[in-house]
Short mmCIF file of C-alpha atoms in Angstrom, two decimals:
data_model
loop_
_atom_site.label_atom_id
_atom_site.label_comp_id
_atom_site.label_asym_id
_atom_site.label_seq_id
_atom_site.Cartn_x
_atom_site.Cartn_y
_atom_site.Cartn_z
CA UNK A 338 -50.83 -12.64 36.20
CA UNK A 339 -50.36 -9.76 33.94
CA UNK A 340 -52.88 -7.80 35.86
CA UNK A 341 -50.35 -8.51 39.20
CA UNK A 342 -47.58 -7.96 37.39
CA UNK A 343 -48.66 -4.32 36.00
CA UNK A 344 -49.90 -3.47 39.42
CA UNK A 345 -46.69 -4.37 41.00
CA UNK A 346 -45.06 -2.12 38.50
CA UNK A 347 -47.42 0.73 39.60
CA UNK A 348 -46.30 0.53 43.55
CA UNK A 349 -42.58 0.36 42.46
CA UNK A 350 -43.18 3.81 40.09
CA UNK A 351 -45.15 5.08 42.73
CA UNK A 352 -42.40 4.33 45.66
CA UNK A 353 -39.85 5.68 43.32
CA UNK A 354 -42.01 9.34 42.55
CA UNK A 355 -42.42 9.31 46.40
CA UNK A 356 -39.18 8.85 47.52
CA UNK A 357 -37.45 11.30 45.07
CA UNK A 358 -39.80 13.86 45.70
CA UNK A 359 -38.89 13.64 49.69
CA UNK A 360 -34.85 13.48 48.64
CA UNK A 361 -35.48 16.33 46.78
CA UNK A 362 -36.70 18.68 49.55
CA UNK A 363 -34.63 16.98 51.78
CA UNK A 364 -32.04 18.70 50.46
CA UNK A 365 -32.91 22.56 51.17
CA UNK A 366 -33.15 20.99 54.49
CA UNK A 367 -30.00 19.85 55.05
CA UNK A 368 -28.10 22.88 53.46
CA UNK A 369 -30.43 25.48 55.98
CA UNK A 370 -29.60 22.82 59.31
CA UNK A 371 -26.64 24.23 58.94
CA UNK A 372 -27.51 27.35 60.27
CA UNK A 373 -28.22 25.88 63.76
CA UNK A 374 -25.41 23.26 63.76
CA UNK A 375 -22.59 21.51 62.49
CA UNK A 376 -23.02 19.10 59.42
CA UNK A 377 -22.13 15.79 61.11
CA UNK A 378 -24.14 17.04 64.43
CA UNK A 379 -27.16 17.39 62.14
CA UNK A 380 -26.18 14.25 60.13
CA UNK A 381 -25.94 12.36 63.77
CA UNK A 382 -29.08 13.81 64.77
CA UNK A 383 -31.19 12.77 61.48
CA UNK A 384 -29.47 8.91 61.39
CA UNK A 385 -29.90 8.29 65.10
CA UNK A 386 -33.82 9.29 64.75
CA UNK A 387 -33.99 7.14 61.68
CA UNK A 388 -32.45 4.10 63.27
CA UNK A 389 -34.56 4.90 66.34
CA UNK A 390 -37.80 5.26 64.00
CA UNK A 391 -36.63 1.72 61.89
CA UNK A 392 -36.15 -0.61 65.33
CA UNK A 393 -38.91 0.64 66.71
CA UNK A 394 -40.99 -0.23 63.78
CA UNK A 395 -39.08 -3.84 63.74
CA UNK A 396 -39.85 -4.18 67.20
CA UNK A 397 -43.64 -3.13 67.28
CA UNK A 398 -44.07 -5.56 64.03
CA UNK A 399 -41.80 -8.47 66.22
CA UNK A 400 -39.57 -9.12 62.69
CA UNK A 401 -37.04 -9.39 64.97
CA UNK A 402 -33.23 -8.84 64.22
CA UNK A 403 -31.70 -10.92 61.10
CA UNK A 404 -29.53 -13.71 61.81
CA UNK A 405 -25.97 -12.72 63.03
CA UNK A 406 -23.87 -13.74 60.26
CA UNK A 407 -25.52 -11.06 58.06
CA UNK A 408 -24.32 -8.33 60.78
CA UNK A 409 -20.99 -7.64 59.12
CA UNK A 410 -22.47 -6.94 55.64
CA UNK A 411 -24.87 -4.53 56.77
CA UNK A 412 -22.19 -2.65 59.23
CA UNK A 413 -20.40 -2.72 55.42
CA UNK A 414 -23.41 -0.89 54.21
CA UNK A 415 -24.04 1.49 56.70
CA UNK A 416 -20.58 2.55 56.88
CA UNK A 417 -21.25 3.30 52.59
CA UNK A 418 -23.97 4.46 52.36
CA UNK A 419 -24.42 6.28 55.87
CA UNK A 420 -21.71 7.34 57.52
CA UNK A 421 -19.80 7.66 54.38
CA UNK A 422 -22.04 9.12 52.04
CA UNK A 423 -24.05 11.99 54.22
CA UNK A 424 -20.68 12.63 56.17
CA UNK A 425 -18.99 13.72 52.61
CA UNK A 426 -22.23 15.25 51.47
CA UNK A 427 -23.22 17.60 54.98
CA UNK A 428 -19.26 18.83 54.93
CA UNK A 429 -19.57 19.53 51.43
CA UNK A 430 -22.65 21.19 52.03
CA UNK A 431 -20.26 23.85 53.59
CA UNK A 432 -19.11 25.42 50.07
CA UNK A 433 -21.44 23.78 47.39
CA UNK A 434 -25.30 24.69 46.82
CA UNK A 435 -27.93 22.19 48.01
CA UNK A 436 -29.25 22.36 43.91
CA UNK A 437 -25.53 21.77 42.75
CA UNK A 438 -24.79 19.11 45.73
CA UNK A 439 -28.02 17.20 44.66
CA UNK A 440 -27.00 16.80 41.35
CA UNK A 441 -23.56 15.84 41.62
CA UNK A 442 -24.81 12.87 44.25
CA UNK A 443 -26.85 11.96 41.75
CA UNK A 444 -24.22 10.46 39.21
CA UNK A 445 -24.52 7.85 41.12
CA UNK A 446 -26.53 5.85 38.91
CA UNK A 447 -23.81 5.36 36.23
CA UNK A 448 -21.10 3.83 39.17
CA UNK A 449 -24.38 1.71 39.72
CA UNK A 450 -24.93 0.59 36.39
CA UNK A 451 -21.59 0.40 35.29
CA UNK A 452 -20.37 -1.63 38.73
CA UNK A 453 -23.75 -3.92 37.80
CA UNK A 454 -22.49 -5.04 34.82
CA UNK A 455 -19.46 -6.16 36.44
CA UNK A 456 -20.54 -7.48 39.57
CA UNK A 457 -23.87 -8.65 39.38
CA UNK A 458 -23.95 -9.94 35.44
CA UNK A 459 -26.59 -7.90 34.22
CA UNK A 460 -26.78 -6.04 30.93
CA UNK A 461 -27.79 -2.56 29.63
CA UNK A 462 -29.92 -2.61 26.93
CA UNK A 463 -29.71 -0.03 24.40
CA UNK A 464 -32.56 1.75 25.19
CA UNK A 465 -31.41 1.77 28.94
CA UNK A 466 -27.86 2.70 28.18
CA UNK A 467 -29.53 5.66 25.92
CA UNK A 468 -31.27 6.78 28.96
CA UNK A 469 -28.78 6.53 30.67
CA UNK A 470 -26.15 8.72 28.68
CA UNK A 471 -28.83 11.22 28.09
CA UNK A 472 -29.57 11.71 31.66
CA UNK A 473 -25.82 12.22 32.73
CA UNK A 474 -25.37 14.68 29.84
CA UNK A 475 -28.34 16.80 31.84
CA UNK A 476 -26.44 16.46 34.93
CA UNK A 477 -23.80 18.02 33.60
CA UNK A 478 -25.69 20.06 31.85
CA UNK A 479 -27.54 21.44 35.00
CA UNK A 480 -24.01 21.78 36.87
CA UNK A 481 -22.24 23.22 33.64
CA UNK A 482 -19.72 21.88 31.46
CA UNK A 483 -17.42 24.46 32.97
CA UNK A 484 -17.97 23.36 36.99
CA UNK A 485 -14.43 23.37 37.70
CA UNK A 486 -13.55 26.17 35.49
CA UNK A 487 -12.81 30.04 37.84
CA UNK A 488 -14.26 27.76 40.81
CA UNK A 489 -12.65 28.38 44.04
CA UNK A 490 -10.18 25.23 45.68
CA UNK A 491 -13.10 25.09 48.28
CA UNK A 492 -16.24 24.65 45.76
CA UNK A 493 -14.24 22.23 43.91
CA UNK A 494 -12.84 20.47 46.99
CA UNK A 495 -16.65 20.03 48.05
CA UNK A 496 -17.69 18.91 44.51
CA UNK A 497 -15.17 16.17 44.69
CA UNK A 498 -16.08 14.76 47.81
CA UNK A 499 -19.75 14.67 46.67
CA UNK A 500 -18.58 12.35 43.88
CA UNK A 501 -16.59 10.11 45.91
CA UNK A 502 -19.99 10.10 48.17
CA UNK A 503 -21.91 8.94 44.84
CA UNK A 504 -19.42 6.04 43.81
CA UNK A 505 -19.93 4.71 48.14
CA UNK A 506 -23.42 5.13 47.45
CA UNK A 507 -22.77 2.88 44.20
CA UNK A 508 -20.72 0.43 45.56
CA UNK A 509 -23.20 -0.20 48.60
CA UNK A 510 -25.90 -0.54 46.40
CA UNK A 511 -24.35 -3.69 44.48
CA UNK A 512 -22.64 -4.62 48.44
CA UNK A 513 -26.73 -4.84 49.19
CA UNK A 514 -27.89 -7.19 45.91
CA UNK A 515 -24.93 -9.47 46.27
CA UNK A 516 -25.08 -9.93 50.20
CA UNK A 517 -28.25 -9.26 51.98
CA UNK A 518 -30.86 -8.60 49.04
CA UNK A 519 -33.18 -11.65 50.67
CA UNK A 520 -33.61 -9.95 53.99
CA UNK A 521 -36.61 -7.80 55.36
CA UNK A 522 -35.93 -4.38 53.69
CA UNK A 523 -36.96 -3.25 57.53
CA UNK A 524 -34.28 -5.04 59.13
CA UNK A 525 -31.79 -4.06 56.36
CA UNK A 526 -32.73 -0.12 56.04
CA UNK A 527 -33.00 -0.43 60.54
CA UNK A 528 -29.71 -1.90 61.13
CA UNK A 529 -27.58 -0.39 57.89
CA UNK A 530 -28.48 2.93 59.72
CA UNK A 531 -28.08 1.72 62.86
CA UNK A 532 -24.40 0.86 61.85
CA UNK A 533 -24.03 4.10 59.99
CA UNK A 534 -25.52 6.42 62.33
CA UNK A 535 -22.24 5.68 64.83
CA UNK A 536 -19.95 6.44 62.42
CA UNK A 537 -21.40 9.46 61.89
CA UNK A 538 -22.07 10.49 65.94
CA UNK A 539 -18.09 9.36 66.17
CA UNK A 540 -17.32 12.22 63.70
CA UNK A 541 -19.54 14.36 65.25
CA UNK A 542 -18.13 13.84 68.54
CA UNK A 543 -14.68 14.07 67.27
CA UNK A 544 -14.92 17.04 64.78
CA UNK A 545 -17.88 19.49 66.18
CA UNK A 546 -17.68 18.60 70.06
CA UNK A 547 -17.96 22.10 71.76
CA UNK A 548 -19.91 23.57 68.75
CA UNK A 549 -23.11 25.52 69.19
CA UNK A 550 -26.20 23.56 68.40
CA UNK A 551 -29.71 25.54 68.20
CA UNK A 552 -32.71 23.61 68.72
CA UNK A 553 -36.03 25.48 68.05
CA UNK A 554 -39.50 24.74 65.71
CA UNK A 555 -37.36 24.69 62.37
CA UNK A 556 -34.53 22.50 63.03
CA UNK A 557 -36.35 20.39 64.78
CA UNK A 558 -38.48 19.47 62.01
CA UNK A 559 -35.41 19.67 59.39
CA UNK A 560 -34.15 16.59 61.93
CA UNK A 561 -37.49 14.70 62.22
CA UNK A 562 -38.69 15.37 58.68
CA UNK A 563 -35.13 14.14 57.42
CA UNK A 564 -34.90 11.27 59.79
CA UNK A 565 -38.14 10.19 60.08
CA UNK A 566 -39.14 10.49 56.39
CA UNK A 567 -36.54 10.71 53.89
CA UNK A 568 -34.74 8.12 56.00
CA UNK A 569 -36.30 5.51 57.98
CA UNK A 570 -39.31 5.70 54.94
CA UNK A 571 -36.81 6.51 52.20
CA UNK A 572 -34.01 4.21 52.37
CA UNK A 573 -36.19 1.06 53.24
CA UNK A 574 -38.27 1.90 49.87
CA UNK A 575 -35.13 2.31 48.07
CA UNK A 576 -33.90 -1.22 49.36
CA UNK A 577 -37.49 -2.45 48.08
CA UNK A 578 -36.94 -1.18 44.60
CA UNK A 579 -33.36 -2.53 44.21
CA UNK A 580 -34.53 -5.95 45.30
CA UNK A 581 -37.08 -5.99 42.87
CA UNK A 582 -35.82 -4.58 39.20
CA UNK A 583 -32.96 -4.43 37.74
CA UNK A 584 -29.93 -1.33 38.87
CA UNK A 585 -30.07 0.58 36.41
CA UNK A 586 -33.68 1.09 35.91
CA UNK A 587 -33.92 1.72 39.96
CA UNK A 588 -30.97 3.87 39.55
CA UNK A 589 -32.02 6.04 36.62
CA UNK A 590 -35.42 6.92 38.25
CA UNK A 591 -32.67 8.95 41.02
CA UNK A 592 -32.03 11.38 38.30
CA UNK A 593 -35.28 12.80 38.81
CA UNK A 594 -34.24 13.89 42.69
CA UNK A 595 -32.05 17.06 41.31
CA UNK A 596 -34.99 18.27 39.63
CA UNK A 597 -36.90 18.34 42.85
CA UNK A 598 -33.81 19.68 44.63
CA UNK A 599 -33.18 21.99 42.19
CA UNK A 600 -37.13 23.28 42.22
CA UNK A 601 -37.66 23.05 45.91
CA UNK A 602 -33.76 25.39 46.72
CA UNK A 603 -35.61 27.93 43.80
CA UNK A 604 -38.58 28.53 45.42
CA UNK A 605 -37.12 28.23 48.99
CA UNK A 606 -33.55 29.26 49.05
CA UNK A 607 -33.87 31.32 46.45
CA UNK A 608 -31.32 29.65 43.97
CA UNK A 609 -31.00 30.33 40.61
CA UNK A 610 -32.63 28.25 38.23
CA UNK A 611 -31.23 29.01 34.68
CA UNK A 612 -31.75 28.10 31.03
CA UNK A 613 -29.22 25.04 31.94
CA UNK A 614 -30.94 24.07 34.70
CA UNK A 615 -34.35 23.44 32.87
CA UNK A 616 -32.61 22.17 29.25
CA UNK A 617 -30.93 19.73 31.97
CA UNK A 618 -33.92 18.78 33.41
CA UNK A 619 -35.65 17.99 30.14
CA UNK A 620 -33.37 15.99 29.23
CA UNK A 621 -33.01 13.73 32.60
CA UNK A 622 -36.81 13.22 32.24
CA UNK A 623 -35.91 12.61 28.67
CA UNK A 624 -33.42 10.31 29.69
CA UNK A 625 -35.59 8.21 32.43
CA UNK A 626 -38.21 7.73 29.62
CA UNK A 627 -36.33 6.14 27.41
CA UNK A 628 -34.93 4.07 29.60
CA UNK A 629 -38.05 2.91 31.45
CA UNK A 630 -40.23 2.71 28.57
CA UNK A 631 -37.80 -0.26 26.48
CA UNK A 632 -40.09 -3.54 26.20
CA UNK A 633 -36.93 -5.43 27.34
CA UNK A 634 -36.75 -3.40 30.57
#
């Protein structure tokens, strides 16, 4: 049992190294597509091929759709953590860096702990709420303590809605444990993005109709990598690993995503990475440690 129970432990670690590291990149990604076209176009274009990807996949495997009174908690959830989220995120894009943007998404785990405590009854122990603390402080650490400080209204505009796209990420999160946490992750990740991915196309359609949109070998790998990979694979690991541990152990293990983002727009966007950036990252990975190490996890 022990032996399960460790090795079960393993594939959730593993899933959550995987899935951060693709987040990560995704990220220079989605700040170069928008060179070739508009951020909800792109957004539309990466959502629609992972909903295509995920019902394709349900279909091939026959899980079939889940039961119809469960449709208007996952068009909840797409509309949080899809259309919501990457529609704030892509515009924001516009006037924040990809490193910057990844980190500031990535508060999200204290809305998800804190709205944990108060909506699904479960506790932070010390050693998590140390992590957790510790990591924030090198997210603000990476960003700098003076973000908003000789900041243009645009940068901080952007910054802002990247926050407000962390606490809908958050809130969808709990939405998930407390509504539709015993379905197929599959049909969940398939038909949350499903749901989402109109929102976003409506936006698209509404905002950016007209616009110029460049297809050729790069941006048509930023859509399929994005889509296919750190969506359709991403999200329906991430619903895995909420379903199985606790929030705010699934949620501190995001912290590590701006140190990939921040690493992969250095060497490939050629952002700066700064004495802040790395005393931040040591102490998220500090942070995550402690955290995921306490015997009462």
């Amino acid at each position: 049992m022990t032996v399960m129970k460790q090795s079960n432990k393993l594939i959730i670690y593993i899933l959550m190294l995987v899935i951060t590291l693709l987040w990560g990149y995704a990220w220079v990604l989605m700040k170069d597509a928008l060179t070739y076209m508009g951020p909800f176009t792109f957004s539309a274009f990466r959502f629609g091929t992972g909903a295509v990807t995920l019902l394709l996949v349900v279909w091939i495997l026959r899980i079939g759709f889940p039961p119809r009174q469960y449709w208007k908690h996952l068009v909840v959830i797409g509309f949080l953590q899809t259309t919501v989220v990457f529609t704030l995120v892509m515009y924001a894009l516009e006037f924040v860096d990809a490193g910057q943007s990844s980190v500031l998404l990535y508060s999200m785990p204290m809305w998800s702990s804190l709205l944990a405590v108060q909506f699904l009854g479960e506790k932070i122990t010390p050693a998590k709420l140390t992590g957790l603390i510790v990591g924030i402080i090198g997210l603000f650490t990476i960003v700098g303590w003076d973000m908003w400080i000789g900041q243009s209204f645009e940068v901080i505009f952007g910054q802002l809605l990247i926050i407000i796209a962390a606490i809908a990420w958050a809130i969808s999160n709990i939405y998930y444990r407390r509504h539709v946490s015993g379905l197929s992750q599959l049909q969940v990740s398939a038909m949350q993005m499903f749901f989402g991915s109109i929102g976003i196309t409506l936006a698209a359609l509404i905002t950016e109709w007209g616009e110029p949109i460049v297809f050729n070998a790069a941006s048509i790998y930023y859509v399929l990598f994005t889509g296919v990979l750190a969506s359709a694979l991403a999200f329906t690991a991430w619903f895995f690993i909420i379903s199985k541990i606790d929030m705010v152990t699934a949620t501190i293990s995001t912290l590590l995503v701006p140190i990939f983002g921040l690493t992969f727009s250095s060497i490939l966007l050629g952002e700066q990475m700064t004495i802040g950036v790395l005393t931040g990252s040591a102490l998220i990975i500090s942070g995550i440690v402690i955290a995921t190490i306490s015997k009462k996890g």
